[in-house]
């Protein structure tokens, strides 16, 4: 068997890094539901596991594969993307100064704002991708963390990861990137100097909309990582073994799904630009996108499956979403089936996205069916 480092990531992923059951040599590793693991007479754990809140053998193949794909030191699965993200913030000292982007996953932003009102963090936000604005808000020697989300959900804003790392590291702050939308197929923030990557594995990593999961991948084994590991083991924000098993099954087709969805998303975005009642299209693969040049540098093999666009007002956005027949109106993204959402309707008064923004999560269906559906809903 060749070394994984000699094989292409798509090969390693399809074969789940050669994971198999060591006893039966089954090619698909088994689902191990057991919470406890037997000690030997000297009190040690010969199987390497003690209790599932700490580790379960079913997590391991996913964690190894995700660490390999991100070129990181180690990965840890969590019960959700939010659980993974919150663990990073909860391990900062009380009152820590953190910088977040203006546009980011809204539930995390709401939680951070709530926590900062309670004094847990001192929060500053800075426009996505604006390095001069970041230089203004960052406090050298004080700021602990710069959080990046690129592309951002749902505005598809692009942040220059290596530029951000340079500014943050000079100030003594760490950089953690929410790479959910890009996936490690398209960009690998650790290679660009980030300290940690986070994903909602609920999305394209699993790809089948039937698992809630999150993952953190660290560039190196340091004190922060040790604290995060201990935190997961103590609080038990762990994924269930069945979810971990499903996640590995989904991961095997990651490269195919990401390539197909990105190619279709590009075509949909180009089509939307030509539709008269679409006032703005947000997709990093479009030459007119503000972050296109940076996206060309740090995204490879596509620009992701999320396309957002604006129409003329809240009511029109709501009408367009209701008129779609192939895109299903539901919360989430990154599945094989295409979904749509009128974000302002979902986020309510607390939203900071334009009231007429419609977010598409492009799946793997035939592009003609998706394009026809959009045209009929927009042009009626
Ligand atoms: C970019 C991004 N980050 C994090 C999350 C949170 O992930 P989860 O729903 O798995 O908790 C989401 C969920 O939509 C997301 O879109």
XYZ file of C-alpha atoms and ligand atoms in Angstrom:
396
model
C 0.000 0.000 0.000
C 1.572 3.368 -1.018
C 2.052 6.036 1.646
C -0.895 8.465 1.954
C 1.464 11.355 1.320
C 2.269 9.832 -2.112
C -1.401 9.694 -3.131
C -3.764 12.439 -4.242
C -6.171 13.671 -1.520
C -9.170 12.452 -3.557
C -7.756 8.897 -3.570
C -6.994 8.966 0.142
C -10.503 10.302 0.820
C -12.369 7.744 -1.321
C -10.505 5.007 0.579
C -10.970 6.758 3.959
C -7.179 6.505 4.500
C -7.415 2.742 4.235
C -9.588 2.504 7.346
C -10.799 -1.039 7.985
C -11.706 -3.351 10.830
C -8.418 -4.857 12.104
C -10.149 -8.035 13.352
C -12.341 -9.021 10.400
C -10.488 -6.885 7.817
C -13.862 -5.500 6.714
C -13.218 -2.645 4.278
C -15.859 -0.487 5.953
C -14.869 0.137 9.587
C -17.549 -0.946 12.066
C -19.754 1.323 14.124
C -18.695 0.904 17.763
C -21.500 2.042 20.046
C -19.903 1.000 23.336
C -19.467 3.753 25.933
C -17.122 1.766 28.275
C -13.921 -0.150 27.352
C -12.534 -3.049 29.433
C -9.471 -2.602 31.607
C -6.866 -5.336 31.948
C -5.877 -6.649 35.385
C -3.137 -4.016 35.790
C -5.768 -1.279 35.302
C -4.551 -0.217 31.860
C -6.691 0.012 28.726
C -5.089 -2.326 26.183
C -7.568 -1.180 23.479
C -6.452 2.432 23.912
C -9.928 3.634 24.934
C -11.508 4.193 28.323
C -14.872 5.953 27.846
C -16.682 7.366 24.847
C -16.902 10.941 26.202
C -13.129 11.013 25.753
C -12.770 9.057 22.491
C -14.649 6.434 20.522
C -12.944 4.227 17.908
C -15.606 5.297 15.365
C -14.427 8.954 15.538
C -10.835 8.123 14.715
C -10.958 7.420 10.939
C -12.853 10.709 10.352
C -10.451 12.661 12.550
C -7.392 11.167 10.857
C -8.773 11.862 7.392
C -9.773 15.464 8.164
C -6.368 16.210 9.755
C -4.704 14.760 6.640
C -6.879 16.782 4.225
C -6.252 20.040 6.101
C -2.540 19.192 6.512
C -2.947 19.667 10.253
C -1.480 18.000 13.289
C -4.735 16.569 14.646
C -8.532 16.850 14.297
C -11.306 16.553 16.868
C -14.936 15.884 16.039
C -17.655 17.719 17.960
C -21.412 17.303 18.287
C -21.996 20.285 15.953
C -20.194 23.083 14.174
C -21.413 25.437 16.907
C -20.015 23.150 19.627
C -16.619 23.203 17.878
C -16.633 27.008 17.468
C -17.860 27.723 21.002
C -15.124 25.459 22.419
C -12.484 27.662 20.780
C -13.950 30.824 22.332
C -14.623 29.226 25.726
C -10.941 28.402 26.027
C -9.931 32.060 25.817
C -9.244 33.886 29.071
C -12.118 35.799 30.676
C -12.491 39.262 29.077
C -10.308 38.334 26.074
C -10.341 40.726 23.135
C -11.453 39.021 19.934
C -12.028 40.322 16.429
C -14.796 38.840 14.317
C -15.858 39.637 10.760
C -18.903 41.779 10.040
C -20.537 38.921 8.104
C -20.288 35.446 9.596
C -22.515 32.541 10.594
C -25.249 34.471 12.390
C -25.910 32.120 15.353
C -22.251 32.312 16.336
C -22.282 36.086 15.968
C -25.413 36.346 18.143
C -23.849 34.109 20.810
C -20.624 36.153 20.830
C -22.565 39.413 21.108
C -24.602 37.995 23.982
C -21.443 36.785 25.743
C -19.721 40.134 25.260
C -22.734 41.896 26.827
C -22.158 39.607 29.829
C -18.458 40.581 29.937
C -17.102 37.199 28.794
C -15.321 38.736 25.754
C -14.441 42.171 24.458
C -15.662 42.022 20.900
C -14.740 44.079 17.858
C -15.952 43.408 14.371
C -14.240 44.413 11.189
C -15.448 44.324 7.546
C -14.689 40.955 5.941
C -11.426 40.963 4.049
C -10.472 44.568 4.882
C -6.918 44.277 6.245
C -6.608 48.019 6.934
C -9.750 47.894 9.073
C -8.328 44.856 10.883
C -5.082 46.777 11.619
C -7.209 49.528 13.170
C -9.171 47.303 15.562
C -6.514 44.784 16.511
C -4.769 45.567 19.809
C -1.120 44.485 19.750
C -0.291 42.324 22.737
C -3.953 42.293 23.828
C -6.079 40.681 21.087
C -6.197 36.927 21.595
C -8.087 35.745 18.534
C -9.021 36.825 15.039
C -11.923 34.767 13.694
C -12.199 34.417 9.914
C -15.011 32.962 7.852
C -14.199 32.682 4.154
C -16.296 32.529 2.034
C -18.764 33.984 4.520
C -22.274 32.713 5.008
C -24.412 34.067 3.356
C -22.685 37.021 1.662
C -19.820 34.979 0.145
C -17.290 37.635 1.250
C -13.673 36.573 0.817
C -10.928 37.173 3.373
C -7.242 36.988 2.510
C -6.136 34.307 4.966
C -2.367 34.819 4.728
C -2.766 38.620 4.931
C -4.931 38.239 8.037
C -2.436 35.821 9.586
C 0.371 38.325 9.054
C -1.542 41.149 10.774
C -2.818 38.930 13.603
C 0.453 37.166 14.362
C 2.340 40.478 14.432
C -0.117 41.567 17.129
C 0.283 38.280 19.019
C -3.229 37.015 18.152
C -4.173 33.599 16.842
C -6.218 33.024 13.691
C -9.020 30.487 13.477
C -10.805 30.026 10.144
C -14.351 28.750 9.666
C -13.748 26.907 6.400
C -17.202 25.309 6.167
C -18.111 26.714 2.764
C -14.754 26.168 1.058
C -14.047 22.679 2.503
C -10.437 21.364 2.422
C -11.021 20.362 -1.213
C -10.923 24.051 -2.200
C -8.779 25.771 0.405
C -6.540 24.796 3.285
C -6.146 27.668 5.766
C -3.410 25.936 7.799
C -1.152 25.961 4.721
C -1.708 29.737 4.652
C -0.572 30.125 8.257
C -3.845 29.881 10.228
C -3.584 28.272 13.662
C -6.798 26.297 13.511
C -9.618 25.445 11.110
C -13.214 24.810 12.066
C -15.950 23.227 9.967
C -19.596 22.555 10.373
C -19.307 18.940 9.195
C -23.115 18.991 8.996
C -22.616 20.658 5.639
C -20.519 19.559 2.666
C -18.146 17.287 4.606
C -21.033 14.927 5.303
C -23.001 16.121 2.296
C -26.208 14.163 2.851
C -28.035 16.433 5.325
C -28.441 13.624 7.849
C -25.692 14.347 10.400
C -25.052 17.188 12.845
C -21.297 17.459 13.453
C -18.377 19.834 13.775
C -14.622 19.553 13.617
C -11.566 21.500 14.717
C -8.185 20.883 13.121
C -5.036 22.325 14.661
C -1.786 23.242 12.950
C 0.272 22.214 15.963
C 0.101 20.452 19.283
C 0.282 23.307 21.765
C -1.236 24.292 25.107
C -4.379 25.716 23.477
C -4.998 22.436 21.700
C -4.425 20.441 24.899
C -7.035 22.632 26.628
C -9.518 22.150 23.792
C -9.039 18.371 23.905
C -9.556 18.337 27.643
C -12.610 20.568 27.279
C -14.281 18.204 24.807
C -13.512 15.220 26.982
C -14.906 16.895 30.130
C -18.023 18.542 28.674
C -18.752 15.697 26.265
C -19.625 17.822 23.235
C -18.812 14.692 21.245
C -20.454 13.330 18.128
C -22.471 10.110 18.445
C -20.804 6.984 17.002
C -23.568 6.529 14.414
C -23.086 10.133 13.233
C -19.316 9.570 13.012
C -19.910 6.423 10.952
C -22.280 8.284 8.597
C -19.813 11.163 8.348
C -17.034 8.857 7.156
C -19.399 7.378 4.559
C -20.262 10.880 3.350
C -16.638 12.029 3.325
C -15.633 9.338 0.821
C -17.478 11.208 -1.965
C -16.425 14.699 -0.850
C -14.203 15.471 -3.843
C -16.839 14.414 -6.404
C -19.610 16.351 -4.669
C -17.595 19.531 -4.173
C -16.383 19.543 -7.797
C -19.882 18.998 -9.220
C -21.635 21.477 -6.908
C -18.965 24.163 -7.480
C -19.135 23.780 -11.246
C -22.934 24.093 -11.180
C -22.797 27.018 -8.721
C -20.454 28.868 -11.091
C -22.895 28.352 -13.983
C -25.866 29.430 -11.857
C -24.027 32.575 -10.697
C -23.130 33.482 -14.291
C -26.737 32.938 -15.330
C -28.086 35.096 -12.471
C -25.869 38.040 -13.482
C -27.824 38.170 -16.767
C -31.293 38.138 -15.166
C -32.717 41.716 -15.269
C -34.558 41.663 -11.909
C -31.511 40.322 -10.019
C -29.796 43.404 -8.612
C -26.583 41.816 -7.264
C -24.945 38.378 -7.304
C -22.487 37.217 -4.640
C -20.186 34.420 -5.802
C -16.370 34.455 -5.497
C -15.986 32.744 -8.864
C -17.373 35.806 -10.670
C -14.754 38.249 -11.996
C -16.963 41.105 -10.715
C -16.855 39.788 -7.102
C -14.831 42.077 -4.790
C -12.793 39.179 -3.469
C -12.262 37.409 -6.800
C -8.497 38.043 -7.007
C -7.914 36.760 -3.476
C -10.241 33.833 -4.166
C -8.167 32.934 -7.243
C -5.076 32.781 -4.992
C -6.475 30.787 -2.085
C -9.270 28.680 -3.597
C -8.493 25.851 -5.984
C -10.711 23.624 -8.096
C -13.849 25.751 -7.638
C -15.410 28.453 -5.499
C -17.936 26.495 -3.463
C -21.609 25.671 -3.620
C -23.110 28.828 -2.074
C -24.476 31.549 -4.367
C -26.433 34.495 -2.983
C -28.281 37.181 -4.894
C -30.448 40.196 -4.289
C -33.738 41.184 -5.853
C -35.844 44.286 -5.375
C -36.981 44.298 -1.752
C -38.038 41.947 1.056
C -41.385 40.967 -0.473
C -39.870 40.127 -3.844
C -37.209 37.916 -2.166
C -39.938 36.154 -0.258
C -41.984 35.661 -3.447
C -39.007 34.297 -5.423
C -38.209 31.726 -2.741
C -41.837 30.568 -2.596
C -42.024 30.278 -6.393
C -39.056 27.878 -6.627
C -39.997 24.249 -7.263
C -36.675 22.342 -7.506
C -34.753 24.319 -4.863
C -36.331 23.435 -1.498
C -36.877 26.153 1.103
C -34.988 24.882 4.152
C -32.228 25.893 6.585
C -28.818 24.388 5.899
C -26.347 24.065 3.074
C -23.805 21.728 1.524
C -26.104 18.764 0.843
C -26.540 16.906 -2.451
C -29.987 18.501 -2.770
C -30.267 22.209 -3.594
C -31.770 24.454 -0.930
C -32.838 28.086 -0.853
C -33.466 30.601 1.912
C -34.580 34.192 2.289
C -32.102 34.966 5.047
C -33.732 38.125 6.434
C -36.932 36.156 6.954
C -35.002 33.520 8.920
C -32.760 35.876 10.893
C -35.467 38.456 11.658
C -34.718 41.880 13.072
C -31.213 40.892 14.244
C -30.010 40.293 10.703
C -27.273 42.422 9.166
C -27.620 40.935 5.680
C -29.604 42.792 2.986
C -33.348 42.229 3.446
C -33.713 41.006 -0.123
C -30.815 38.527 -0.134
C -31.645 35.002 -1.282
C -29.114 32.254 -0.458
C -28.788 29.198 -2.657
C -27.023 26.034 -1.612
C -26.316 24.310 -4.902
C -26.431 20.526 -4.890
C -25.520 17.928 -7.478
C -28.705 17.947 -9.568
C -28.674 18.699 -13.306
C -27.732 22.332 -13.852
C -30.495 22.786 -16.474
C -33.207 21.873 -13.958
C -31.799 24.302 -11.401
C -31.366 27.143 -13.913
C -34.882 26.650 -15.346
C -36.335 26.684 -11.839
C -34.577 29.955 -10.996
C -35.586 31.605 -14.263
C -39.262 30.676 -13.869
C -39.344 31.999 -10.304
C -37.494 35.233 -11.104
C -39.231 36.086 -14.336
C -42.881 35.541 -13.364
C -20.415 28.810 8.080
C -21.048 28.050 9.214
N -20.347 27.850 10.337
C -20.875 27.171 11.383
C -22.165 26.673 11.350
C -22.731 25.935 12.528
O -22.745 24.558 12.253
P -23.766 23.522 12.930
O -25.121 23.803 12.372
O -23.194 22.200 12.528
O -23.701 23.756 14.407
C -22.922 26.859 10.186
C -24.313 26.340 10.108
O -25.054 26.689 9.211
C -22.340 27.560 9.097
O -23.026 27.775 7.953
